[in-house]
Coordinates of C-alpha atoms in Angstrom, one line a residue:
Chain X
M1 CA -40.7 35.0 -8.0
I2 CA -37.3 33.6 -7.4
D3 CA -34.4 35.7 -6.8
W4 CA -31.7 34.4 -8.8
I5 CA -29.2 36.7 -8.3
A6 CA -29.1 35.8 -4.6
I7 CA -28.9 32.1 -5.3
F8 CA -25.9 32.5 -7.7
S9 CA -24.0 34.9 -5.4
N10 CA -24.7 32.1 -2.5
A11 CA -23.3 30.0 -4.2
A12 CA -20.5 31.9 -6.0
Q13 CA -19.1 32.8 -2.4
E14 CA -18.4 29.4 -1.6
L15 CA -15.6 28.9 -4.3
I16 CA -13.6 30.5 -1.9
S17 CA -15.1 30.5 1.7
P18 CA -13.4 29.0 4.8
T19 CA -15.6 26.0 5.2
T20 CA -14.8 25.0 1.3
A21 CA -11.2 25.4 2.2
A22 CA -11.2 22.9 5.5
Y23 CA -13.1 20.2 3.2
A24 CA -10.4 20.6 0.7
L25 CA -7.6 20.2 3.0
A26 CA -9.4 17.5 5.1
A27 CA -9.7 15.9 1.6
L28 CA -6.1 15.9 0.9
G29 CA -5.6 14.3 4.0
L30 CA -8.1 11.4 3.1
A31 CA -6.5 11.4 -0.5
I32 CA -2.6 10.3 1.1
H33 CA -4.7 8.1 3.0
F34 CA -7.2 6.3 1.1
G35 CA -5.9 7.4 -2.5
Y36 CA -2.2 6.9 -2.2
T37 CA -1.9 4.6 0.7
G38 CA -4.9 2.3 0.6
L39 CA -5.8 3.0 4.2
L40 CA -9.7 3.0 4.8
N41 CA -9.7 6.0 6.9
F42 CA -13.6 6.6 8.0
G43 CA -12.9 8.6 11.3
Q44 CA -11.5 11.6 9.3
A45 CA -14.0 14.1 11.3
G46 CA -12.4 12.8 14.3
F47 CA -9.4 14.2 13.4
M48 CA -11.3 17.2 12.6
A49 CA -12.5 17.3 15.9
L50 CA -9.5 16.9 17.8
G51 CA -8.5 20.2 15.7
A52 CA -11.2 21.9 16.7
Y53 CA -11.3 21.4 20.4
G54 CA -7.7 21.4 20.6
F55 CA -7.6 24.8 19.5
A56 CA -10.4 25.8 21.4
I57 CA -9.9 24.1 24.4
S58 CA -6.2 25.3 24.9
T59 CA -6.9 28.8 24.0
L60 CA -10.1 29.2 26.1
S61 CA -9.4 27.1 29.1
F62 CA -5.4 27.1 29.3
G63 CA -4.9 30.6 27.4
F64 CA -2.3 29.4 25.2
P65 CA -0.8 31.7 22.5
V66 CA -2.3 30.6 18.6
W67 CA 1.0 28.8 17.7
A68 CA 0.9 26.7 21.0
S69 CA -3.1 25.9 20.3
V70 CA -2.3 25.0 16.6
L71 CA 0.2 22.7 18.2
V72 CA -1.8 21.0 21.3
G73 CA -4.1 19.9 18.3
V74 CA -1.7 18.6 16.1
G75 CA 0.0 16.5 19.1
A76 CA -3.1 15.5 20.0
S77 CA -4.0 14.2 16.2
V78 CA -0.8 12.2 16.6
I79 CA -1.7 10.3 19.4
F80 CA -4.9 9.9 18.2
A81 CA -3.3 8.2 15.0
L82 CA -1.0 6.2 17.1
I83 CA -3.5 4.6 19.1
L84 CA -6.1 4.0 15.8
G85 CA -2.9 2.5 14.1
I86 CA -0.8 0.4 16.5
P87 CA -3.7 -2.5 16.9
T88 CA -5.2 -2.3 13.2
L89 CA -2.5 -1.5 10.8
R90 CA -1.1 -4.9 11.2
L91 CA -4.7 -6.6 10.3
R92 CA -6.4 -6.1 6.9
A93 CA -7.7 -2.9 5.6
D94 CA -11.2 -3.6 6.8
Y95 CA -10.2 -3.4 10.3
L96 CA -9.1 0.2 10.2
A97 CA -12.4 1.2 8.6
I98 CA -14.4 -0.2 11.3
V99 CA -11.9 1.5 14.6
T100 CA -11.7 4.6 12.9
I101 CA -15.4 4.7 12.4
A102 CA -15.8 3.9 15.8
A103 CA -13.1 6.3 17.7
A104 CA -14.4 9.2 15.4
E105 CA -17.7 8.6 17.5
I106 CA -16.2 8.1 20.5
L107 CA -14.2 11.2 20.6
R108 CA -17.4 13.4 19.8
L109 CA -19.5 11.5 21.8
V110 CA -16.6 12.3 24.8
F111 CA -17.0 16.0 23.5
T112 CA -21.3 16.2 23.9
T113 CA -21.3 14.6 27.4
N114 CA -22.1 17.1 30.0
T115 CA -19.8 15.2 32.3
F116 CA -16.6 17.1 30.7
D117 CA -18.8 20.2 30.2
S118 CA -16.6 22.9 32.3
L119 CA -13.4 22.1 29.5
T120 CA -15.9 21.5 26.4
G121 CA -19.0 22.9 26.7
S122 CA -20.9 20.2 26.1
A123 CA -23.9 20.4 23.6
S124 CA -23.9 24.3 23.2
G125 CA -20.2 23.7 22.0
L126 CA -17.4 26.7 22.7
Q127 CA -16.8 30.2 21.1
G128 CA -14.6 33.3 21.9
Y129 CA -11.6 31.3 21.0
K130 CA -10.9 33.5 18.0
G131 CA -9.2 37.1 19.7
G132 CA -5.5 35.6 19.1
F133 CA -5.7 34.4 15.8
A134 CA -7.7 38.1 14.7
D135 CA -5.1 40.0 16.4
L136 CA -2.6 38.6 14.1
N137 CA -4.6 40.1 11.3
P138 CA -2.5 42.6 9.3
I139 CA -5.5 43.7 7.1
P140 CA -7.4 47.3 8.4
P141 CA -10.6 47.3 9.8
G142 CA -12.6 47.7 6.4
T143 CA -14.5 45.9 4.1
Y144 CA -13.1 45.2 0.8
G145 CA -13.8 43.0 -2.3
F146 CA -16.5 43.3 -5.1
G147 CA -19.6 42.0 -5.9
P148 CA -20.3 38.6 -3.7
F149 CA -16.8 38.5 -2.5
T150 CA -17.3 41.5 -0.3
Y151 CA -16.0 41.0 3.4
N152 CA -14.9 42.6 6.5
A153 CA -11.1 42.6 7.6
Y154 CA -11.4 39.4 9.6
D155 CA -13.3 37.4 7.0
W156 CA -10.6 38.3 4.3
W157 CA -8.2 37.2 7.2
I158 CA -9.6 33.8 7.5
R159 CA -10.1 33.3 3.8
I160 CA -6.4 33.8 3.2
V161 CA -5.1 31.8 6.2
G162 CA -7.5 28.8 4.9
W163 CA -6.3 28.9 1.3
T164 CA -2.7 29.5 1.8
L165 CA -2.7 26.2 4.1
V166 CA -4.6 24.2 1.5
I167 CA -2.0 25.7 -1.2
V168 CA 0.8 25.1 1.1
F169 CA -0.1 21.3 1.9
A170 CA -1.0 20.6 -1.7
L171 CA 2.5 21.8 -3.4
L172 CA 3.6 19.3 0.1
T173 CA 1.9 16.3 -1.2
W174 CA 2.7 16.8 -4.8
L175 CA 6.2 16.6 -3.6
I176 CA 6.3 13.4 -1.6
I177 CA 4.2 11.2 -3.9
R178 CA 6.1 11.8 -6.2
S179 CA 9.1 11.1 -4.1
P180 CA 10.7 7.4 -3.6
W181 CA 8.4 7.7 -0.4
G182 CA 5.7 7.8 -2.2
R183 CA 6.3 5.0 -4.9
V184 CA 6.4 2.9 -1.5
I185 CA 3.2 3.7 -0.4
K186 CA 1.5 3.4 -3.7
G187 CA 3.1 -0.1 -3.8
I188 CA 1.4 -0.8 -0.6
R189 CA -2.0 0.2 -1.9
E190 CA -2.3 -2.0 -4.4
D191 CA -0.3 -5.4 -2.3
E192 CA 1.7 -5.1 1.2
D193 CA 3.4 -8.5 0.5
A194 CA 5.2 -7.9 -2.4
V195 CA 6.2 -4.3 -0.6
R196 CA 7.5 -6.5 2.4
A197 CA 9.6 -8.8 0.5
L198 CA 11.5 -5.8 -1.2
G199 CA 12.8 -4.8 2.6
K200 CA 10.4 -2.2 3.0
N201 CA 9.0 -1.7 6.7
V202 CA 5.0 -1.7 5.3
Y203 CA 3.9 -1.3 8.9
S204 CA 5.9 2.0 9.4
Y205 CA 5.2 3.4 6.2
K206 CA 1.2 3.1 6.8
M207 CA 1.6 4.7 10.2
Q208 CA 3.5 7.4 8.8
S209 CA 0.9 7.8 6.1
L210 CA -2.1 7.5 8.8
I211 CA -0.3 10.2 10.9
L212 CA 0.2 12.7 8.1
G213 CA -3.0 12.3 6.7
G214 CA -4.7 12.9 10.2
V215 CA -2.5 15.7 11.0
Y216 CA -4.0 17.4 7.5
G217 CA -7.2 16.9 9.0
T218 CA -6.7 18.7 12.3
L219 CA -5.6 21.6 10.5
A220 CA -8.7 21.4 8.5
G221 CA -10.7 21.6 11.7
M222 CA -8.7 24.6 12.6
I223 CA -9.7 26.4 9.8
F224 CA -13.1 24.9 10.1
V225 CA -14.2 26.7 13.2
L226 CA -12.7 30.2 12.6
P227 CA -15.9 31.1 10.9
R228 CA -18.1 29.1 13.5
A229 CA -18.4 27.7 16.8
V230 CA -16.8 24.5 17.7
V231 CA -20.4 22.6 17.6
P232 CA -20.0 18.3 18.8
A233 CA -22.4 17.9 16.4
N234 CA -20.7 19.0 13.4
Y235 CA -18.5 16.1 13.9
Q236 CA -20.8 13.4 12.6
T237 CA -20.2 10.4 10.6
S238 CA -21.7 12.2 7.6
L239 CA -18.9 15.1 8.0
T240 CA -16.5 12.2 6.9
F241 CA -18.9 11.0 4.3
F242 CA -19.1 14.3 2.6
I243 CA -15.0 15.0 2.5
Y244 CA -15.3 11.0 0.9
A245 CA -17.8 12.5 -1.5
I246 CA -15.5 15.5 -2.5
L247 CA -12.4 12.9 -2.8
L248 CA -14.2 10.7 -4.8
L249 CA -15.5 13.7 -7.2
G250 CA -12.0 15.3 -7.9
G251 CA -10.3 11.9 -8.0
A252 CA -9.0 10.1 -4.9
A253 CA -5.4 9.8 -5.9
T254 CA -5.3 13.1 -6.9
I255 CA -3.5 16.4 -5.6
L256 CA -6.2 19.0 -7.5
G257 CA -9.4 16.7 -7.1
P258 CA -9.6 16.8 -3.3
I259 CA -9.6 20.9 -4.2
V260 CA -11.8 21.3 -7.2
G261 CA -13.7 18.6 -5.6
S262 CA -14.2 20.7 -2.7
M263 CA -15.5 23.8 -4.4
I264 CA -17.8 22.2 -7.1
F265 CA -19.7 20.0 -4.0
W266 CA -20.2 23.4 -1.9
V267 CA -20.9 25.6 -5.0
L268 CA -23.2 23.1 -6.3
L269 CA -25.0 22.4 -2.6
S270 CA -25.1 25.8 -1.8
F271 CA -26.9 26.8 -5.4
F272 CA -29.1 23.7 -5.2
S273 CA -30.4 24.2 -1.4
G274 CA -31.0 28.2 -2.2
F275 CA -32.4 26.8 -5.4
M276 CA -35.2 24.2 -3.2
A277 CA -35.6 26.4 0.1
R278 CA -36.8 29.4 -3.0
A279 CA -38.9 27.2 -5.0
V280 CA -40.8 25.9 -1.9
E281 CA -41.2 29.3 -1.0
A282 CA -42.6 30.2 -4.5
G283 CA -45.1 27.2 -4.5
W284 CA -43.0 25.2 -7.1
F285 CA -43.2 22.0 -5.9
P286 CA -46.6 22.0 -3.2
F287 CA -46.0 18.7 -2.2
M288 CA -42.8 19.6 -0.1
T289 CA -42.3 21.9 3.1
Q290 CA -39.4 23.8 4.0
V291 CA -38.1 21.3 6.1
Q292 CA -37.9 18.4 3.2
A293 CA -36.5 20.8 1.0
G294 CA -33.4 21.2 3.6
Q295 CA -33.1 17.8 3.9
L296 CA -33.1 17.1 0.0
R297 CA -29.6 18.1 -0.5
F298 CA -27.9 15.3 1.7
I299 CA -30.1 12.7 -0.2
L300 CA -28.9 14.4 -3.4
V301 CA -25.0 13.9 -2.0
G302 CA -25.7 10.5 -1.5
I303 CA -26.8 9.8 -4.8
A304 CA -23.8 12.1 -6.3
I305 CA -21.7 9.2 -4.8
M306 CA -23.0 6.6 -5.9
L307 CA -23.0 7.7 -8.9
I308 CA -19.4 9.1 -9.7
V309 CA -18.4 5.6 -8.4
V310 CA -20.6 3.8 -10.4
F311 CA -19.2 6.1 -13.8
R312 CA -16.1 7.8 -13.1
P313 CA -15.1 5.8 -10.4
Q314 CA -11.6 7.7 -11.1
G315 CA -13.1 11.0 -10.5
I316 CA -12.6 14.1 -12.9
F317 CA -8.6 14.2 -12.7
G318 CA -7.7 10.6 -11.7
N319 CA -6.0 8.2 -14.1
K320 CA -8.2 5.1 -14.4
K321 CA -4.9 2.9 -14.7
E322 CA -3.3 4.4 -11.8
L323 CA -7.0 3.3 -9.5
A324 CA -6.8 1.5 -6.4
F325 CA -10.4 0.1 -6.8
V326 CA -10.4 -0.2 -10.1
K327 CA -9.0 -3.8 -11.2
Chain G
M1 CA 21.7 -12.8 -20.3
S2 CA 24.5 -15.1 -22.2
S3 CA 23.2 -14.8 -25.8
D4 CA 25.3 -17.8 -26.5
V5 CA 23.5 -19.9 -24.8
T6 CA 21.9 -22.5 -27.1
P7 CA 18.9 -24.0 -25.5
T8 CA 20.3 -27.3 -26.0
S9 CA 23.7 -26.8 -24.3
K10 CA 24.1 -28.5 -20.9
P11 CA 24.4 -26.1 -18.2
V12 CA 27.5 -26.3 -16.2
K13 CA 26.4 -28.3 -13.0
S14 CA 28.1 -27.2 -9.4
T15 CA 29.2 -30.6 -7.8
G16 CA 30.7 -31.5 -4.2
L17 CA 28.1 -29.8 -2.6
H18 CA 28.0 -31.9 0.3
V19 CA 29.8 -34.1 2.9
G20 CA 29.5 -37.6 3.5
E21 CA 26.9 -39.8 2.0
A22 CA 23.7 -37.6 0.3
G23 CA 20.8 -38.2 2.6
P24 CA 18.1 -35.8 4.1
G25 CA 20.0 -33.3 6.4
V26 CA 23.4 -33.7 4.9
R27 CA 25.5 -31.5 5.7
K28 CA 27.3 -29.1 3.3
V29 CA 30.3 -27.9 2.3
D30 CA 29.5 -24.3 2.4
P31 CA 26.2 -23.9 3.7
I32 CA 24.1 -20.3 3.0
L33 CA 21.1 -21.0 5.0
T34 CA 20.6 -23.6 7.4
A35 CA 17.2 -24.4 9.1
D36 CA 16.9 -26.8 12.3
S37 CA 14.1 -28.6 13.7
V38 CA 11.4 -25.8 12.5
K39 CA 8.0 -26.6 12.7
R40 CA 4.7 -25.1 12.0
T41 CA 1.1 -26.2 12.6
F42 CA -2.3 -25.1 11.3
G43 CA -4.5 -26.6 13.6
G44 CA -4.1 -30.5 13.7
L45 CA -2.0 -30.5 10.2
T46 CA 1.8 -30.5 10.9
A47 CA 2.3 -28.4 7.6
V48 CA 6.2 -28.7 7.6
D49 CA 8.1 -30.4 10.0
V50 CA 12.1 -30.3 9.2
A51 CA 14.6 -31.9 11.8
H52 CA 17.6 -30.4 9.9
V53 CA 18.4 -29.3 6.2
E54 CA 21.2 -26.6 4.8
I55 CA 20.9 -25.1 1.7
P56 CA 24.4 -24.6 -0.5
R57 CA 26.0 -21.5 -1.4
G58 CA 26.8 -20.7 -4.7
A59 CA 24.2 -23.2 -6.4
I60 CA 20.7 -24.1 -7.7
T61 CA 19.1 -25.5 -4.9
A62 CA 15.4 -27.2 -6.3
L63 CA 12.6 -28.0 -3.6
I64 CA 10.5 -30.5 -4.9
G65 CA 7.9 -32.6 -3.6
P66 CA 3.8 -33.2 -4.5
N67 CA 1.3 -30.6 -3.7
G68 CA 0.2 -29.8 0.1
A69 CA 4.0 -31.5 0.9
G70 CA 4.5 -28.1 2.7
K71 CA 7.0 -26.4 0.3
T72 CA 5.4 -22.7 -0.1
T73 CA 4.9 -22.6 3.4
F74 CA 8.2 -23.8 4.3
F75 CA 9.5 -20.9 1.7
N76 CA 7.2 -18.5 3.8
L77 CA 8.9 -19.4 7.4
L78 CA 12.2 -18.9 5.9
T79 CA 11.5 -15.5 4.5
G80 CA 9.6 -14.2 7.5
F81 CA 6.0 -14.2 6.4
D82 CA 4.9 -16.8 8.5
K83 CA 6.2 -17.4 12.1
P84 CA 7.1 -21.4 12.6
D85 CA 5.8 -22.7 16.5
E86 CA 9.1 -23.6 17.0
G87 CA 12.9 -23.8 15.4
S88 CA 15.8 -22.0 14.3
W89 CA 17.1 -21.1 11.2
E90 CA 20.1 -19.4 10.4
F91 CA 20.9 -16.9 6.9
D92 CA 25.1 -16.5 6.5
G93 CA 25.3 -17.2 9.8
R94 CA 22.7 -14.8 11.3
S95 CA 19.5 -15.9 12.9
L96 CA 16.4 -15.2 11.6
A97 CA 14.3 -16.4 14.0
H98 CA 11.6 -13.4 14.7
V99 CA 13.0 -11.3 12.4
P100 CA 10.4 -9.4 10.3
A101 CA 10.1 -10.3 6.8
Y102 CA 11.4 -6.8 5.6
R103 CA 14.6 -7.0 7.4
V104 CA 14.9 -10.5 6.1
A105 CA 14.9 -8.7 3.1
R106 CA 17.2 -6.2 3.4
M107 CA 19.9 -9.2 4.8
G108 CA 20.0 -10.3 1.3
L109 CA 17.4 -13.1 0.7
I110 CA 14.7 -12.0 -1.6
R111 CA 11.8 -14.3 -2.8
T112 CA 9.4 -13.8 -5.4
F113 CA 5.5 -15.4 -5.0
Q114 CA 3.7 -18.3 -6.5
L115 CA 0.9 -16.0 -7.6
T116 CA 2.9 -13.4 -8.6
K117 CA 3.0 -9.7 -7.6
A118 CA 4.2 -7.2 -10.1
L119 CA 2.3 -4.0 -8.8
G120 CA 0.2 -3.7 -11.8
L121 CA -0.8 0.0 -10.7
L122 CA 2.9 1.3 -10.8
T123 CA 4.9 1.5 -14.4
V124 CA 7.2 -1.1 -14.7
M125 CA 10.4 1.4 -14.0
D126 CA 8.4 2.1 -10.9
N127 CA 8.3 -1.3 -10.2
M128 CA 12.1 -1.9 -10.6
K129 CA 13.1 1.5 -8.7
L130 CA 11.2 0.1 -5.3
G131 CA 13.4 -3.0 -5.6
A132 CA 16.4 -0.9 -4.8
K133 CA 17.5 -1.0 -1.0
G134 CA 18.4 1.5 0.9
Q135 CA 17.0 4.7 -0.9
G136 CA 17.5 8.0 0.8
G137 CA 14.1 9.6 -0.8
E138 CA 12.4 6.4 0.5
N139 CA 12.3 9.0 4.7
L140 CA 9.3 11.2 4.5
F141 CA 11.2 14.3 5.3
R142 CA 13.9 13.5 2.9
S143 CA 11.2 12.7 0.8
V144 CA 10.6 16.8 0.5
L145 CA 13.4 17.6 -0.4
P146 CA 14.3 16.0 -3.9
F147 CA 18.2 17.3 -4.3
L148 CA 18.9 15.2 -1.2
W149 CA 17.7 12.1 -3.2
R150 CA 18.1 13.0 -6.9
K151 CA 21.2 11.6 -7.7
Q152 CA 21.1 8.1 -6.1
E153 CA 17.5 8.5 -8.0
D154 CA 19.5 8.6 -11.6
E155 CA 21.8 5.7 -10.4
I156 CA 19.2 3.4 -9.4
E157 CA 16.8 4.5 -12.8
E158 CA 20.5 3.6 -14.8
K159 CA 20.9 0.1 -12.8
A160 CA 17.6 -0.5 -13.7
V161 CA 17.5 0.3 -17.3
E162 CA 20.6 -2.3 -17.2
L163 CA 18.5 -5.5 -15.7
L164 CA 15.4 -4.3 -17.8
T165 CA 17.3 -4.8 -21.3
R166 CA 18.6 -8.0 -19.9
F167 CA 15.8 -9.4 -19.2
K168 CA 14.0 -8.0 -22.4
L169 CA 11.8 -5.3 -20.9
D170 CA 13.5 -2.0 -21.6
T171 CA 11.1 -0.8 -24.1
K172 CA 8.2 -1.6 -21.5
R173 CA 9.4 0.7 -19.2
E174 CA 7.0 3.2 -18.9
D175 CA 3.8 0.8 -19.3
Y176 CA 2.2 -0.3 -16.3
A177 CA 2.9 -3.5 -15.1
A178 CA -0.8 -4.6 -15.2
S179 CA -0.2 -4.3 -19.0
L180 CA 2.0 -7.2 -19.2
S181 CA 1.9 -10.8 -20.1
G182 CA 2.0 -13.6 -17.3
G183 CA 5.3 -14.5 -18.9
Q184 CA 6.8 -10.9 -18.7
R185 CA 5.7 -10.2 -15.3
K186 CA 7.1 -13.3 -13.3
L187 CA 10.5 -11.7 -15.5
L188 CA 9.7 -8.1 -14.0
E189 CA 9.6 -9.7 -10.5
M190 CA 12.4 -11.5 -11.0
A191 CA 14.4 -8.3 -12.1
R192 CA 12.7 -6.1 -9.4
A193 CA 14.2 -8.7 -6.9
L194 CA 18.0 -8.3 -8.8
M195 CA 17.6 -4.8 -8.0
S196 CA 18.6 -5.0 -4.0
D197 CA 21.9 -7.0 -5.3
P198 CA 20.4 -10.3 -3.1
T199 CA 22.9 -13.3 -2.1
L200 CA 20.0 -15.6 -2.1
V201 CA 16.8 -15.8 -4.5
M202 CA 14.0 -17.5 -4.0
L203 CA 11.8 -18.3 -6.3
D204 CA 8.5 -20.1 -5.8
E205 CA 7.3 -21.6 -8.8
P206 CA 9.1 -19.5 -11.6
M207 CA 7.8 -21.6 -14.3
A208 CA 3.9 -21.5 -13.0
G209 CA 1.7 -20.2 -16.1
V210 CA 4.4 -19.2 -18.4
N211 CA 4.1 -20.1 -22.0
P212 CA 6.9 -22.8 -23.1
A213 CA 8.4 -19.8 -25.4
L214 CA 9.5 -18.0 -22.5
T215 CA 10.3 -20.9 -20.3
Q216 CA 13.9 -20.9 -22.0
S217 CA 14.7 -17.6 -21.6
L218 CA 13.6 -17.5 -17.8
L219 CA 16.0 -20.9 -17.3
E220 CA 18.6 -19.1 -18.6
H221 CA 17.8 -16.1 -16.6
I222 CA 18.2 -18.1 -13.7
L223 CA 21.0 -20.1 -14.5
D224 CA 22.7 -16.4 -15.0
L225 CA 22.0 -15.6 -11.3
K226 CA 24.5 -18.8 -10.3
S227 CA 27.0 -17.4 -12.8
Q228 CA 26.9 -13.8 -11.1
G229 CA 27.6 -15.7 -7.8
M230 CA 24.0 -15.7 -6.2
S231 CA 22.8 -18.8 -4.8
V232 CA 19.3 -20.2 -5.8
L233 CA 16.2 -22.0 -4.1
F234 CA 13.1 -22.5 -6.4
V235 CA 10.3 -24.6 -5.9
E236 CA 9.2 -26.5 -9.1
H237 CA 6.8 -29.0 -10.1
D238 CA 8.6 -29.9 -14.1
M239 CA 11.0 -32.2 -14.0
H240 CA 12.6 -31.3 -16.8
M241 CA 13.5 -28.0 -15.6
V242 CA 15.0 -29.3 -12.1
R243 CA 16.8 -32.1 -13.8
H244 CA 18.5 -29.4 -16.5
I245 CA 19.3 -26.4 -14.0
A246 CA 19.3 -27.7 -10.4
D247 CA 22.7 -28.5 -9.1
W248 CA 21.0 -29.9 -5.9
V249 CA 17.5 -31.5 -5.2
I250 CA 15.9 -31.5 -2.1
V251 CA 12.5 -34.1 -1.7
M252 CA 9.5 -32.7 0.7
A253 CA 6.6 -34.5 1.4
E254 CA 3.7 -34.2 4.6
G255 CA 6.2 -31.4 5.5
K256 CA 9.5 -33.4 6.1
I257 CA 12.6 -33.8 4.2
V258 CA 12.9 -37.2 2.6
A259 CA 15.5 -37.5 0.0
E260 CA 18.3 -35.1 -0.8
G261 CA 20.9 -35.3 -3.5
D262 CA 21.8 -34.4 -7.1
P263 CA 19.2 -34.5 -9.5
H264 CA 20.1 -37.7 -11.4
T265 CA 20.3 -39.9 -8.1
V266 CA 17.7 -38.3 -5.8
M267 CA 15.1 -39.2 -8.5
Q268 CA 16.0 -42.5 -8.3
D269 CA 15.7 -42.6 -4.3
P270 CA 12.6 -45.0 -3.3
A271 CA 11.7 -42.6 -1.0
V272 CA 10.7 -40.2 -3.6
I273 CA 9.1 -42.5 -5.7
D274 CA 7.2 -43.2 -2.5
A275 CA 6.4 -39.6 -2.2
Y276 CA 4.9 -39.1 -5.3
L277 CA 3.1 -42.2 -5.5
G278 CA 2.4 -43.2 -1.6
A279 CA 4.1 -45.9 -0.3
H280 CA 1.5 -48.2 -1.4
H281 CA 2.0 -47.5 -5.0
D282 CA 2.2 -51.3 -5.8
T283 CA -1.0 -51.6 -4.6
D284 CA -4.1 -51.4 -7.6
I285 CA -6.4 -48.4 -6.3
G286 CA -7.0 -47.0 -9.9
I287 CA -5.1 -44.8 -12.2
D288 CA -3.8 -41.6 -10.8
T289 CA -3.1 -39.7 -14.0
E290 CA -0.9 -36.6 -13.0
H291 CA 1.5 -38.7 -10.9
V292 CA 2.1 -41.0 -13.8
E293 CA 2.6 -38.2 -15.7
V294 CA 5.5 -36.8 -13.3
L295 CA 7.1 -40.6 -13.7
K296 CA 7.2 -40.5 -16.8
E297 CA 9.1 -37.7 -17.4
L298 CA 11.2 -39.0 -14.8
I299 CA 12.0 -42.1 -17.0
D300 CA 11.8 -40.2 -20.0
D301 CA 14.7 -38.1 -18.7
E302 CA 16.7 -40.8 -17.8
Q303 CA 17.2 -41.8 -21.6

């Protein structure tokens, strides 16, 4: 018999999990890039990797305190954005897409290679960098919460920090998008020559947007590794596409979209994979093995992206009139 | 817009703009824009090769010429949207060579496009506000603190409402620009250009695709620019319009300036007829209806 309670409780936990918060923040960065400025950044996984490795390496190899490690990660992603943007932002949007997808892969392979094993831990990655962050935890040791949301002090601490960051950056994004700065980047999204003819330095605005959204991705990368280890295999291109799926689900040019999109995405994914694993175990699908059931959810993500783009391109919260790719 | 201007009234023409005999590259009494040996080639094709030209200040200048004469390319070169192979050009005494397009715009030289670039996914009001210069809130760091730019934003909005009222678009201010008609988009683009208080307005085919009912109002808006002290340079194919509002006409053909003069004399210049019909127009090679139409218009206007 299938254990429905376990399936639902696992799915409900995803609602406030740090992973959901990390994806929401990364998707918010992508909303600035793709949703508001029209920059096709396919390398958000690279920005997240820089956050994770920047934080972990500065803590482990150089013994930096938490704040300095965070700054190292953010600094690395600003430099990464400049390297990506300087040659490509003068060109058509598609070139940025090609360069970002390649650059993110290069980063991942550099982190995987054995050459830098002493720093990066190569394929097995890094762990043991959480001490400084755990020491900042003001919550006394113990177990808190109710029902499926029962965690120890450290787990609550990651959730509180993660979601606080999401809320702070959502408010920040809301502020800048409704300002004249937001008006300029929304103009650029549609026709950069028109904006240039009005005396705006389009190149500089695109660069600012690329850096800002990239920093969101970097901070998301740090939240992402707090409940787990830093493993290079996590930063494959598929990570970027999951974030795109979340963004499109919630609405590309919205603030709430990436956040609610991330919650829906993870709750459904957890529900579906929990259900499939148990259903196969119970013999409901005799033609399928456990391994196949595990892969099925990724197929489902692909189908979901296609259905959203075809039937609801503006996402859950989007305004169809204001959407870049619906003309 | 001055409502007392009736469609039939003749606009007041500015005269005495040039020094000496009118001809290609003639000196102007007070030029706002000058260009010297500006050349642009695309592979083997020389699109623009202008030896010398001066655009008079405070007047409406028309740039005419047959298709492929290099008018739009010349426009792009002057406004920094394209880079010439060689040459120098100045706006208000300041060199424009190697100046990026956005800085040209900030100097007070604002252009519009042949294919209208109203931003359809922004509201009419946001389109207008985007046109204003020197906005504090367009700085990323200041944008987070609304109290730093709120006052300026209100002033910009006030000015935008005033301009929209003049262009009869004030009822559309909250609509997305994509819902406007082609002619209204042209009006919006022109109104948006005025948000930055330009000194020279360059209009690339302002009448293209505008229905006749709106033509008259667009014409009056262009004449209005002159009466407010702005200089206007426009590209146009409609000879009636050129004759009606232009104070000075520059004719381009095959990338070169072939004739200059006031609209009445320039149309009789043999170089202009050659430009439209080709140097061998008296040899019978069949009927070229488009150019015959243009000539008919010229002759009609004469009478």
